[in-house]
């Protein structure tokens, strides 16, 4: 029997814990510490095989990424990012990760290798939401500039494109910042997309043609969306109070259910089912009236929150809804009856993300398993754009820089951030960086006549790089064994070795320039 879980996090620094709990019983299955993620900055990495599950979480107030797996409650991996990421999304197949920044920039990484495929300016203001379509064909980005861009993923991953990418569609019908984007199931030519904004509207779009189908008008600001898997309806969470409760004298923040198909009675007394989308029509939700435009039935609302609702998530079949507000209150609802069935009180601050999932293989107690599943592959994300290296390696020319040449990028150790910090601060690392710069600078005038000199320079650098990797390996072994000394007493990479190599590189470069 499949068990459905919910993974929830908070953006409050006083909380700092992500919880994994059973969606139907409310029992806690795990907690992950040292995690303070902004709104929509936690992303689960799906994998097609039965590997250990991991999730990524960009940290608030600093440009760091924390990686967690379900086999331990501490941070599995930490690494710095090129910018402070304010929203995060992973592709549905778990291959790529996209991060948005406050200045409207988007970074796209390959998760397994850590390669930063592209960095580009997508919006004029802060990016508020990123999403991939269900088939990973396109990526959506929403911003405080009230624009939604639709990007073709294959063009973003094309390393041959040097110009800034252009969006496939730009939807500019909203007038205030975008708060959420949800894409329906299906391929590019048949999917529908719902966008929400602080302008009190949600808009339904046809993805294949990029046209607006219907505008839904609400009495409150909309902060979050949830799209029914069967696309019968979508749910919209209010960020401003709809009314004041007379019994508790508290504000009511509602969740509205907007139907995409409605029964309509004709003058002849026949009942028909019609879709509400088409011809850029306007549908009013939550504005009163049990009968509007010949359609029977009043407004469908979920009532129970008394603070702005920030996140929504439906389970696999759309029968259960999880909502979280700005005070850390989590509620589980039965969608059919719109009744709250459970309240979870674990978080102390604003809910920043809610993700529903089936119980992964990590959390099943199977006696036939001799060891826990291997964790899905992930490499610390690069901070400099880097193309894939072809069969012949990178081209050597005067236009290449350190950032453009993957051959001379020192791979970050994956055994932990502490090792990287030690290496980055060591004298050996600084000297190696100087050698790298000298090597790249000396490559600028290489030509066919100086091929032998270039080969000698490359060989000297490779020898030095191997010695540095030996230092990394020794440091990793010391860290794994719990040794107190962070750096070996007699490192393989000595100052004299580096000085000699640096002198050789400089002398070789001088001879080549004279020649």
Tab-separated table of C-alpha atoms in Angstrom, residues 90-505:
chain	number	residue	atom	x	y	z
A	90	UNK	CA	13.685	21.168	-10.207
A	91	UNK	CA	12.617	19.404	-13.368
A	92	UNK	CA	10.142	16.553	-12.988
A	93	UNK	CA	12.731	13.997	-14.053
A	94	UNK	CA	15.224	15.289	-11.521
A	95	UNK	CA	17.912	16.342	-14.012
A	96	UNK	CA	17.984	20.132	-13.782
A	97	UNK	CA	17.592	22.801	-11.143
A	98	UNK	CA	16.655	26.445	-11.738
A	99	UNK	CA	17.161	29.243	-9.232
A	100	UNK	CA	15.872	32.819	-9.343
A	101	UNK	CA	17.421	35.881	-7.718
A	102	UNK	CA	16.242	39.226	-6.371
A	103	UNK	CA	17.575	41.100	-9.386
A	104	UNK	CA	15.646	39.026	-11.928
A	105	UNK	CA	18.397	36.600	-12.911
A	106	UNK	CA	17.962	32.849	-13.459
A	107	UNK	CA	20.623	30.153	-13.059
A	108	UNK	CA	20.192	26.644	-14.473
A	109	UNK	CA	22.312	23.719	-13.216
A	110	UNK	CA	22.574	20.058	-14.056
A	111	UNK	CA	22.056	18.333	-10.712
A	112	UNK	CA	24.215	15.241	-11.200
A	113	UNK	CA	27.295	17.081	-12.498
A	114	UNK	CA	26.789	20.539	-10.967
A	115	UNK	CA	27.405	22.237	-14.328
A	116	UNK	CA	25.983	25.756	-14.530
A	117	UNK	CA	24.533	25.686	-18.028
A	118	UNK	CA	23.280	29.227	-18.238
A	119	UNK	CA	22.921	32.455	-16.298
A	120	UNK	CA	20.723	35.118	-17.836
A	121	UNK	CA	18.627	38.155	-16.955
A	122	UNK	CA	14.987	37.111	-17.266
A	123	UNK	CA	13.041	39.871	-15.478
A	124	UNK	CA	13.429	43.450	-14.339
A	125	UNK	CA	12.499	42.718	-10.726
A	126	UNK	CA	12.683	39.920	-8.178
A	127	UNK	CA	11.704	36.477	-9.422
A	128	UNK	CA	8.926	35.062	-7.258
A	129	UNK	CA	8.217	31.643	-8.773
A	130	UNK	CA	9.792	29.091	-11.127
A	131	UNK	CA	8.085	25.989	-12.507
A	132	UNK	CA	8.713	23.245	-15.054
A	133	UNK	CA	5.955	21.755	-17.186
A	134	UNK	CA	4.997	18.144	-16.534
A	135	UNK	CA	6.996	16.951	-19.567
A	136	UNK	CA	9.944	19.289	-18.820
A	137	UNK	CA	9.551	20.934	-22.220
A	138	UNK	CA	9.217	24.474	-20.899
A	139	UNK	CA	10.048	26.448	-17.778
A	140	UNK	CA	7.852	29.220	-16.366
A	141	UNK	CA	9.122	32.239	-14.480
A	142	UNK	CA	7.040	34.833	-12.649
A	143	UNK	CA	8.281	38.082	-11.188
A	144	UNK	CA	7.371	41.182	-9.264
A	145	UNK	CA	7.288	42.966	-12.626
A	146	UNK	CA	3.857	41.270	-13.192
A	147	UNK	CA	5.135	39.290	-16.206
A	148	UNK	CA	5.156	35.531	-16.762
A	149	UNK	CA	7.769	34.230	-19.205
A	150	UNK	CA	7.631	30.799	-20.843
A	151	UNK	CA	11.075	29.451	-21.781
A	152	UNK	CA	11.870	26.472	-24.000
A	153	UNK	CA	14.190	24.273	-21.943
A	154	UNK	CA	16.139	22.973	-24.949
A	155	UNK	CA	17.158	26.525	-25.882
A	156	UNK	CA	18.281	27.250	-22.316
A	157	UNK	CA	20.491	24.147	-22.334
A	158	UNK	CA	21.992	24.818	-25.762
A	159	UNK	CA	25.645	25.581	-25.072
A	160	UNK	CA	26.166	26.908	-28.600
A	161	UNK	CA	23.834	29.833	-27.946
A	162	UNK	CA	25.914	32.707	-26.643
A	163	UNK	CA	23.212	35.385	-26.730
A	164	UNK	CA	20.735	35.902	-23.937
A	165	UNK	CA	17.745	33.595	-24.536
A	166	UNK	CA	14.378	34.991	-25.592
A	167	UNK	CA	11.150	33.694	-24.009
A	168	UNK	CA	8.803	31.610	-26.134
A	169	UNK	CA	5.825	33.516	-24.670
A	170	UNK	CA	5.530	36.589	-22.475
A	171	UNK	CA	2.217	36.897	-20.644
A	172	UNK	CA	1.676	40.494	-19.529
A	173	UNK	CA	-2.029	40.507	-18.625
A	174	UNK	CA	-1.442	40.698	-14.867
A	175	UNK	CA	-0.977	44.136	-13.331
A	176	UNK	CA	0.696	43.282	-9.998
A	177	UNK	CA	3.432	40.834	-8.895
A	178	UNK	CA	3.033	37.168	-9.789
A	179	UNK	CA	2.608	34.885	-6.775
A	180	UNK	CA	2.265	31.360	-8.193
A	181	UNK	CA	2.190	29.288	-11.390
A	182	UNK	CA	0.718	25.811	-11.817
A	183	UNK	CA	0.881	23.739	-15.005
A	184	UNK	CA	-1.551	20.934	-15.771
A	185	UNK	CA	-0.654	17.452	-16.895
A	186	UNK	CA	0.058	16.537	-20.489
A	187	UNK	CA	2.494	17.500	-23.175
A	188	UNK	CA	3.250	20.942	-24.469
A	189	UNK	CA	0.519	20.939	-27.113
A	190	UNK	CA	-2.276	20.029	-24.694
A	191	UNK	CA	-1.451	21.519	-21.296
A	192	UNK	CA	-3.152	24.406	-19.527
A	193	UNK	CA	-1.493	26.797	-17.080
A	194	UNK	CA	-2.915	28.807	-14.172
A	195	UNK	CA	-1.159	31.951	-12.907
A	196	UNK	CA	-2.031	34.032	-9.839
A	197	UNK	CA	-1.217	37.601	-8.844
A	198	UNK	CA	-1.719	40.197	-6.164
A	199	UNK	CA	-4.143	41.930	-8.556
A	200	UNK	CA	-6.971	39.646	-7.254
A	201	UNK	CA	-7.027	37.551	-10.419
A	202	UNK	CA	-6.012	34.113	-11.629
A	203	UNK	CA	-5.647	33.488	-15.343
A	204	UNK	CA	-5.997	30.256	-17.298
A	205	UNK	CA	-3.746	29.896	-20.363
A	206	UNK	CA	-3.451	27.547	-23.323
A	207	UNK	CA	0.208	26.519	-23.370
A	208	UNK	CA	0.349	25.368	-26.996
A	209	UNK	CA	-0.933	28.675	-28.408
A	210	UNK	CA	0.038	30.970	-25.548
A	211	UNK	CA	-3.418	32.582	-25.439
A	212	UNK	CA	-5.526	33.606	-22.456
A	213	UNK	CA	-8.586	31.406	-21.961
A	214	UNK	CA	-10.294	32.796	-18.862
A	215	UNK	CA	-9.739	35.347	-16.105
A	216	UNK	CA	-10.964	34.488	-12.603
A	217	UNK	CA	-11.669	37.480	-10.367
A	218	UNK	CA	-11.465	37.121	-6.561
A	219	UNK	CA	-12.296	39.521	-3.712
A	220	UNK	CA	-8.826	39.072	-2.142
A	221	UNK	CA	-5.181	38.861	-3.138
A	222	UNK	CA	-4.190	35.361	-4.222
A	223	UNK	CA	-0.946	34.004	-2.736
A	224	UNK	CA	-0.850	30.325	-3.770
A	225	UNK	CA	-2.411	27.839	-6.181
A	226	UNK	CA	-3.060	24.112	-6.378
A	227	UNK	CA	-4.174	22.469	-9.634
A	228	UNK	CA	-6.374	19.359	-9.555
A	229	UNK	CA	-4.546	16.411	-11.239
A	230	UNK	CA	-7.665	15.749	-13.337
A	231	UNK	CA	-7.959	19.509	-14.094
A	232	UNK	CA	-11.552	19.698	-12.871
A	233	UNK	CA	-10.776	22.714	-10.672
A	234	UNK	CA	-8.005	24.728	-9.099
A	235	UNK	CA	-7.666	26.110	-5.574
A	236	UNK	CA	-6.605	29.664	-4.760
A	237	UNK	CA	-5.429	30.815	-1.306
A	238	UNK	CA	-6.195	34.325	-0.083
A	239	UNK	CA	-3.520	36.651	1.262
A	240	UNK	CA	-5.974	39.230	2.595
A	241	UNK	CA	-9.000	38.650	4.852
A	242	UNK	CA	-12.324	37.998	3.181
A	243	UNK	CA	-14.446	38.684	6.274
A	244	UNK	CA	-14.366	38.886	10.051
A	245	UNK	CA	-15.673	35.988	12.093
A	246	UNK	CA	-18.442	37.122	14.429
A	247	UNK	CA	-17.753	34.385	16.987
A	248	UNK	CA	-14.006	34.719	17.465
A	249	UNK	CA	-13.622	38.259	16.114
A	250	UNK	CA	-10.839	36.976	13.876
A	251	UNK	CA	-10.232	37.541	10.207
A	252	UNK	CA	-11.095	34.705	7.846
A	253	UNK	CA	-8.590	33.824	5.148
A	254	UNK	CA	-10.295	31.555	2.651
A	255	UNK	CA	-9.277	28.992	0.090
A	256	UNK	CA	-11.435	29.313	-3.012
A	257	UNK	CA	-12.307	26.396	-5.249
A	258	UNK	CA	-12.712	27.520	-8.854
A	259	UNK	CA	-14.490	24.976	-11.050
A	260	UNK	CA	-13.305	24.560	-14.614
A	261	UNK	CA	-16.424	22.603	-15.598
A	262	UNK	CA	-19.927	23.550	-14.465
A	263	UNK	CA	-23.404	22.159	-14.885
A	264	UNK	CA	-25.718	24.536	-16.688
A	265	UNK	CA	-29.494	24.351	-16.970
A	266	UNK	CA	-31.045	25.533	-20.223
A	267	UNK	CA	-34.444	27.114	-20.660
A	268	UNK	CA	-35.808	23.736	-21.718
A	269	UNK	CA	-34.781	22.246	-18.362
A	270	UNK	CA	-31.864	20.195	-19.640
A	271	UNK	CA	-28.603	19.967	-17.680
A	272	UNK	CA	-25.323	20.185	-19.544
A	273	UNK	CA	-21.672	20.287	-18.542
A	274	UNK	CA	-19.681	23.119	-20.033
A	275	UNK	CA	-16.116	24.282	-19.682
A	276	UNK	CA	-15.686	27.775	-18.304
A	277	UNK	CA	-12.621	28.544	-20.392
A	278	UNK	CA	-12.639	30.192	-23.792
A	279	UNK	CA	-12.913	33.595	-25.472
A	280	UNK	CA	-10.994	35.333	-22.665
A	281	UNK	CA	-14.115	35.335	-20.506
A	282	UNK	CA	-14.394	36.586	-16.913
A	283	UNK	CA	-15.477	34.377	-13.999
A	284	UNK	CA	-16.213	35.886	-10.594
A	285	UNK	CA	-15.303	33.689	-7.620
A	286	UNK	CA	-16.266	34.467	-4.032
A	287	UNK	CA	-18.251	37.584	-4.898
A	288	UNK	CA	-21.623	36.192	-3.784
A	289	UNK	CA	-24.673	34.827	-5.547
A	290	UNK	CA	-25.948	31.298	-5.685
A	291	UNK	CA	-26.793	31.596	-9.358
A	292	UNK	CA	-24.731	33.496	-11.897
A	293	UNK	CA	-24.925	33.451	-15.656
A	294	UNK	CA	-27.439	30.631	-15.611
A	295	UNK	CA	-25.140	28.407	-13.542
A	296	UNK	CA	-26.493	26.903	-10.352
A	297	UNK	CA	-24.369	26.583	-7.236
A	298	UNK	CA	-22.784	28.999	-4.799
A	299	UNK	CA	-19.166	29.769	-3.999
A	300	UNK	CA	-17.017	26.868	-2.785
A	301	UNK	CA	-14.641	27.902	0.008
A	302	UNK	CA	-12.442	26.285	2.661
A	303	UNK	CA	-12.774	28.220	5.897
A	304	UNK	CA	-10.473	27.809	8.904
A	305	UNK	CA	-7.311	29.918	8.578
A	306	UNK	CA	-7.007	33.245	10.409
A	307	UNK	CA	-3.717	34.360	8.844
A	308	UNK	CA	-2.507	34.827	5.255
A	309	UNK	CA	-2.290	31.468	3.480
A	310	UNK	CA	1.088	31.124	1.779
A	311	UNK	CA	1.261	27.583	0.373
A	312	UNK	CA	-1.107	24.904	-0.982
A	313	UNK	CA	-0.515	21.324	-2.141
A	314	UNK	CA	-2.840	18.539	-3.296
A	315	UNK	CA	-2.125	14.849	-2.908
A	316	UNK	CA	-1.763	12.391	-5.764
A	317	UNK	CA	-5.463	12.052	-6.685
A	318	UNK	CA	-6.646	15.479	-5.552
A	319	UNK	CA	-8.734	14.166	-2.661
A	320	UNK	CA	-6.721	15.827	0.142
A	321	UNK	CA	-5.388	19.374	0.425
A	322	UNK	CA	-2.594	20.707	2.644
A	323	UNK	CA	-2.463	24.431	3.417
A	324	UNK	CA	-0.007	26.505	5.424
A	325	UNK	CA	-0.195	30.101	6.641
A	326	UNK	CA	2.102	32.860	7.878
A	327	UNK	CA	1.946	31.695	11.507
A	328	UNK	CA	3.111	28.144	10.876
A	329	UNK	CA	-0.335	26.557	10.989
A	330	UNK	CA	-0.791	23.521	8.736
A	331	UNK	CA	-4.217	22.099	7.907
A	332	UNK	CA	-5.267	18.981	6.011
A	333	UNK	CA	-8.620	19.183	4.218
A	334	UNK	CA	-10.997	16.730	2.589
A	335	UNK	CA	-11.568	18.300	-0.823
A	336	UNK	CA	-14.949	16.681	-1.497
A	337	UNK	CA	-16.579	18.034	1.677
A	338	UNK	CA	-14.232	21.029	2.149
A	339	UNK	CA	-13.881	20.112	5.804
A	340	UNK	CA	-10.676	20.271	7.816
A	341	UNK	CA	-9.739	16.796	9.006
A	342	UNK	CA	-6.402	17.471	10.696
A	343	UNK	CA	-4.261	20.278	12.048
A	344	UNK	CA	-0.497	19.999	12.374
A	345	UNK	CA	1.303	22.278	14.832
A	346	UNK	CA	5.030	21.776	14.407
A	347	UNK	CA	6.319	24.918	12.728
A	348	UNK	CA	6.838	28.167	14.620
A	349	UNK	CA	7.024	30.522	11.645
A	350	UNK	CA	5.621	31.182	8.180
A	351	UNK	CA	5.259	28.142	5.952
A	352	UNK	CA	7.533	28.528	2.923
A	353	UNK	CA	6.955	25.258	1.075
A	354	UNK	CA	4.663	22.207	1.045
A	355	UNK	CA	5.454	19.141	-1.058
A	356	UNK	CA	3.389	15.946	-1.155
A	357	UNK	CA	4.988	12.641	-2.156
A	358	UNK	CA	4.714	8.898	-1.843
A	359	UNK	CA	6.791	7.293	0.882
A	360	UNK	CA	10.221	6.692	-0.692
A	361	UNK	CA	12.238	3.517	-0.473
A	362	UNK	CA	14.509	5.121	2.147
A	363	UNK	CA	11.759	5.033	4.749
A	364	UNK	CA	10.486	1.478	4.273
A	365	UNK	CA	11.728	-1.041	6.843
A	366	UNK	CA	12.404	-3.992	4.546
A	367	UNK	CA	14.261	-6.879	6.158
A	368	UNK	CA	15.481	-8.108	2.778
A	369	UNK	CA	17.557	-4.986	2.298
A	370	UNK	CA	21.075	-5.414	3.638
A	371	UNK	CA	21.825	-1.710	3.401
A	372	UNK	CA	20.070	1.551	2.722
A	373	UNK	CA	19.587	2.637	-0.899
A	374	UNK	CA	22.331	4.614	-2.523
A	375	UNK	CA	21.647	8.351	-2.499
A	376	UNK	CA	20.901	9.930	-5.878
A	377	UNK	CA	23.930	11.518	-7.516
A	378	UNK	CA	24.512	15.213	-6.894
A	379	UNK	CA	27.574	17.418	-7.285
A	380	UNK	CA	28.110	20.872	-5.741
A	381	UNK	CA	26.795	23.482	-8.148
A	382	UNK	CA	29.354	25.504	-10.061
A	383	UNK	CA	29.334	29.269	-9.637
A	384	UNK	CA	30.664	30.048	-13.121
A	385	UNK	CA	28.944	29.091	-16.406
A	386	UNK	CA	30.633	26.059	-17.846
A	387	UNK	CA	29.884	24.165	-21.059
A	388	UNK	CA	30.128	20.416	-21.412
A	389	UNK	CA	33.557	19.217	-22.551
A	390	UNK	CA	33.519	17.505	-25.943
A	391	UNK	CA	35.609	14.600	-27.125
A	392	UNK	CA	38.478	16.841	-28.131
A	393	UNK	CA	38.365	18.987	-25.008
A	394	UNK	CA	37.971	22.755	-24.957
A	395	UNK	CA	39.412	24.916	-27.678
A	396	UNK	CA	42.617	26.728	-26.798
A	397	UNK	CA	42.485	30.333	-27.952
A	398	UNK	CA	43.027	33.830	-26.718
A	399	UNK	CA	39.349	34.374	-25.898
A	400	UNK	CA	39.078	31.579	-23.358
A	401	UNK	CA	39.192	32.429	-19.686
A	402	UNK	CA	39.412	30.393	-16.530
A	403	UNK	CA	35.624	30.280	-16.356
A	404	UNK	CA	35.287	28.964	-19.927
A	405	UNK	CA	37.711	26.090	-19.700
A	406	UNK	CA	36.407	23.011	-17.841
A	407	UNK	CA	39.793	21.364	-18.209
A	408	UNK	CA	41.278	23.664	-15.613
A	409	UNK	CA	38.361	23.779	-13.178
A	410	UNK	CA	39.291	22.170	-9.873
A	411	UNK	CA	36.395	19.950	-8.824
A	412	UNK	CA	34.980	20.740	-5.392
A	413	UNK	CA	35.204	17.888	-2.936
A	414	UNK	CA	31.807	16.290	-2.275
A	415	UNK	CA	32.663	14.900	1.134
A	416	UNK	CA	31.585	18.058	2.945
A	417	UNK	CA	31.775	21.833	3.075
A	418	UNK	CA	34.327	21.832	5.858
A	419	UNK	CA	36.929	20.304	3.542
A	420	UNK	CA	36.233	22.878	0.846
A	421	UNK	CA	36.596	25.709	3.331
A	422	UNK	CA	39.921	24.365	4.552
A	423	UNK	CA	41.241	23.945	1.029
A	424	UNK	CA	40.009	27.355	-0.085
A	425	UNK	CA	41.754	29.049	2.821
A	426	UNK	CA	45.006	27.114	2.564
A	427	UNK	CA	48.216	28.583	1.197
A	428	UNK	CA	48.495	25.701	-1.249
A	429	UNK	CA	45.138	26.570	-2.777
A	430	UNK	CA	46.087	30.198	-3.253
A	431	UNK	CA	49.370	29.247	-4.910
A	432	UNK	CA	47.562	26.800	-7.176
A	433	UNK	CA	45.159	29.553	-8.193
A	434	UNK	CA	48.139	31.696	-9.167
A	435	UNK	CA	49.492	28.858	-11.282
A	436	UNK	CA	46.111	28.454	-12.979
A	437	UNK	CA	45.984	32.137	-13.845
A	438	UNK	CA	49.557	32.083	-15.154
A	439	UNK	CA	48.768	29.060	-17.285
A	440	UNK	CA	45.620	30.559	-18.775
A	441	UNK	CA	47.312	33.899	-19.368
A	442	UNK	CA	50.187	32.216	-21.181
A	443	UNK	CA	47.773	30.398	-23.501
A	444	UNK	CA	46.612	33.636	-25.110
A	445	UNK	CA	49.100	33.649	-27.983
A	446	UNK	CA	49.391	29.930	-28.653
A	447	UNK	CA	49.533	29.078	-32.342
A	448	UNK	CA	50.377	26.120	-34.526
A	449	UNK	CA	54.071	27.057	-34.469
A	450	UNK	CA	54.185	27.002	-30.684
A	451	UNK	CA	52.336	23.712	-30.143
A	452	UNK	CA	55.274	22.102	-28.328
A	453	UNK	CA	55.440	24.981	-25.851
A	454	UNK	CA	51.688	24.735	-25.231
A	455	UNK	CA	51.955	20.986	-24.645
A	456	UNK	CA	54.730	21.524	-22.111
A	457	UNK	CA	52.666	24.133	-20.262
A	458	UNK	CA	49.662	21.818	-20.147
A	459	UNK	CA	51.760	18.916	-18.845
A	460	UNK	CA	53.281	21.061	-16.080
A	461	UNK	CA	49.866	22.227	-15.011
A	462	UNK	CA	48.429	18.688	-15.011
A	463	UNK	CA	51.279	17.479	-12.801
A	464	UNK	CA	50.557	20.266	-10.340
A	465	UNK	CA	46.843	19.525	-10.409
A	466	UNK	CA	47.464	15.855	-9.564
A	467	UNK	CA	49.452	16.873	-6.499
A	468	UNK	CA	46.630	19.136	-5.391
A	469	UNK	CA	44.151	16.280	-5.785
A	470	UNK	CA	46.363	14.156	-3.545
A	471	UNK	CA	46.009	16.852	-0.894
A	472	UNK	CA	42.226	16.763	-1.302
A	473	UNK	CA	42.172	12.982	-0.898
A	474	UNK	CA	44.266	13.063	2.275
A	475	UNK	CA	42.105	15.785	3.753
A	476	UNK	CA	38.953	13.811	2.941
A	477	UNK	CA	40.331	10.691	4.632
A	478	UNK	CA	41.235	12.674	7.738
A	479	UNK	CA	37.747	14.190	7.872
A	480	UNK	CA	36.088	10.794	7.473
A	481	UNK	CA	38.171	9.244	10.246
A	482	UNK	CA	37.435	12.128	12.617
A	483	UNK	CA	41.014	13.307	12.912
A	484	UNK	CA	41.484	16.593	14.707
A	485	UNK	CA	44.036	18.058	12.316
A	486	UNK	CA	42.235	19.533	9.297
A	487	UNK	CA	45.329	19.532	7.084
A	488	UNK	CA	47.991	16.812	6.757
A	489	UNK	CA	51.194	17.537	8.595
A	490	UNK	CA	53.257	16.780	5.471
A	491	UNK	CA	51.097	17.523	2.431
A	492	UNK	CA	52.028	16.028	-0.897
A	493	UNK	CA	51.746	19.488	-2.428
A	494	UNK	CA	54.618	21.446	-0.905
A	495	UNK	CA	55.408	25.116	-1.378
A	496	UNK	CA	58.644	24.260	-3.134
A	497	UNK	CA	56.783	22.069	-5.666
A	498	UNK	CA	54.386	24.884	-6.468
A	499	UNK	CA	57.115	27.514	-6.648
A	500	UNK	CA	59.129	25.338	-9.031
A	501	UNK	CA	56.116	24.695	-11.222
A	502	UNK	CA	55.225	28.386	-11.225
A	503	UNK	CA	58.746	29.351	-12.228
A	504	UNK	CA	58.681	26.770	-15.001
A	505	UNK	CA	55.406	28.104	-16.324
